[in-house]
Coordinates of C-alpha atoms in Angstrom, one line a residue:
M1 CA 15.5 11.8 1.0
A2 CA 16.0 12.5 -2.6
I3 CA 13.0 11.8 -4.8
S4 CA 15.2 10.1 -7.4
L5 CA 15.8 7.1 -5.2
S6 CA 14.8 3.8 -6.8
F7 CA 11.4 2.1 -6.1
S8 CA 13.0 -0.6 -4.0
S9 CA 15.1 1.9 -2.0
N10 CA 12.1 3.9 -1.1
L11 CA 10.2 0.8 0.0
H12 CA 13.0 -0.2 2.3
L13 CA 12.6 3.1 4.1
Y14 CA 8.9 2.5 4.8
I15 CA 9.4 -1.1 6.1
L16 CA 10.9 0.4 9.2
P17 CA 8.0 0.9 11.7
S18 CA 7.5 4.0 13.7
I19 CA 7.7 4.0 17.5
D20 CA 3.9 4.0 17.8
Q21 CA 3.6 1.1 15.3
F22 CA 6.3 -0.9 17.2
I23 CA 4.5 -0.4 20.6
S24 CA 1.2 -1.4 19.1
L25 CA 2.9 -4.5 17.5
L26 CA 4.1 -5.5 21.0
L27 CA 0.7 -4.9 22.6
Y28 CA -1.5 -6.5 19.8
P29 CA 0.6 -8.9 17.8
S30 CA -2.3 -11.1 16.6
V31 CA -4.1 -8.1 15.1
H32 CA -1.0 -7.1 13.1
L33 CA -0.4 -10.7 11.9
L34 CA -4.0 -11.0 10.8
H35 CA -3.7 -7.7 8.9
L36 CA -0.5 -8.9 7.3
F37 CA -2.0 -12.1 6.1
T38 CA -5.1 -10.3 4.9
N39 CA -3.0 -8.0 2.8
L40 CA -0.8 -10.8 1.6
F41 CA -4.0 -12.6 0.3
L42 CA -5.1 -9.4 -1.4
Y43 CA -1.7 -9.0 -3.0
L44 CA -1.9 -12.5 -4.4
F45 CA -5.5 -12.0 -5.5
I46 CA -4.6 -9.0 -7.5
H47 CA -1.8 -10.9 -9.3
L48 CA -4.1 -13.9 -10.0
S49 CA -7.2 -11.9 -11.1
I50 CA -8.2 -12.2 -14.7
C51 CA -10.1 -9.0 -15.5
P52 CA -8.4 -5.7 -14.6
S53 CA -11.7 -3.7 -14.6
V54 CA -13.2 -6.0 -12.1
H55 CA -10.4 -6.5 -9.6
L56 CA -9.7 -2.7 -9.5
S57 CA -13.2 -2.1 -8.1
I58 CA -12.9 -5.1 -5.7
H59 CA -9.5 -3.9 -4.5
Q60 CA -10.8 -0.4 -3.8
A61 CA -13.8 -1.8 -1.9
I62 CA -11.7 -4.1 0.2
L63 CA -9.3 -1.2 1.1
L64 CA -12.2 1.0 2.0
S65 CA -13.5 -1.8 4.3
I66 CA -10.2 -2.1 6.2
S67 CA -9.9 0.5 8.9
S68 CA -6.5 1.0 10.3
S69 CA -4.4 3.7 11.9
C70 CA -1.5 3.0 9.6
L71 CA -1.3 2.1 6.0
P72 CA 0.1 -1.4 5.7
F73 CA 3.3 -1.9 3.7
L74 CA 1.6 -4.4 1.3
D75 CA -1.1 -1.9 0.4
L76 CA 1.6 0.4 -0.9
L77 CA 2.9 -2.5 -3.0
Q78 CA -0.6 -3.2 -4.3
L79 CA -1.2 0.5 -5.3
G80 CA 2.2 0.7 -6.9
Y81 CA 1.6 -2.5 -8.8
L82 CA -1.8 -1.4 -10.1
T83 CA -0.5 2.0 -11.1
L84 CA 2.6 0.7 -13.0
K85 CA 1.1 -2.4 -14.6
Q86 CA -2.3 -1.0 -15.7
S87 CA -1.5 2.7 -16.1
V88 CA -4.0 3.6 -13.4
S89 CA -3.7 7.2 -12.1
P90 CA -2.6 7.3 -8.5
F91 CA -5.2 10.1 -7.9
Q92 CA -8.0 7.5 -8.3
Y93 CA -6.8 5.8 -5.1
I94 CA -5.2 8.4 -2.8
S95 CA -8.5 9.9 -1.9
I96 CA -9.3 7.0 0.3
Y97 CA -6.2 7.5 2.5
P98 CA -5.3 10.1 5.1
P99 CA -3.2 13.0 3.8
I100 CA 0.2 11.7 5.1
Y101 CA -0.2 8.5 3.1
K102 CA -1.1 10.5 0.0
Y103 CA 2.4 12.1 0.2
I104 CA 4.1 8.8 0.8
F105 CA 2.3 7.1 -2.1
L106 CA 2.9 10.0 -4.5
S107 CA 6.6 10.1 -3.6
I108 CA 7.0 6.4 -4.3
H109 CA 5.0 6.7 -7.5
L110 CA 7.1 9.6 -8.7
S111 CA 10.4 7.9 -7.8
T112 CA 9.6 5.0 -10.1
Y113 CA 9.7 7.4 -13.2
L114 CA 12.9 9.3 -12.2

């Protein structure tokens, strides 16, 4: 994949679940739905928050409290939104994720500027 792909094109690639995620979705659908609605609430909360300095720390605390084997799609949207809208360095956030997600987030972040 070329890094010069647009932000929306990159996101479409990450919507597709891996085989492990697909199997776990079949085995535990309620857990995934709960996780999806939780992240949807967080996404709306970020957009509706008034003070950026406050909701950044809240967002980081909530993400740290959510333990999951895979980074949810909406978390990528949240991080991208915070980085682009408020000029927050992605390096402030990638330390809380496993290494593979650091690469995914950085590739999405870089593609938005190319």
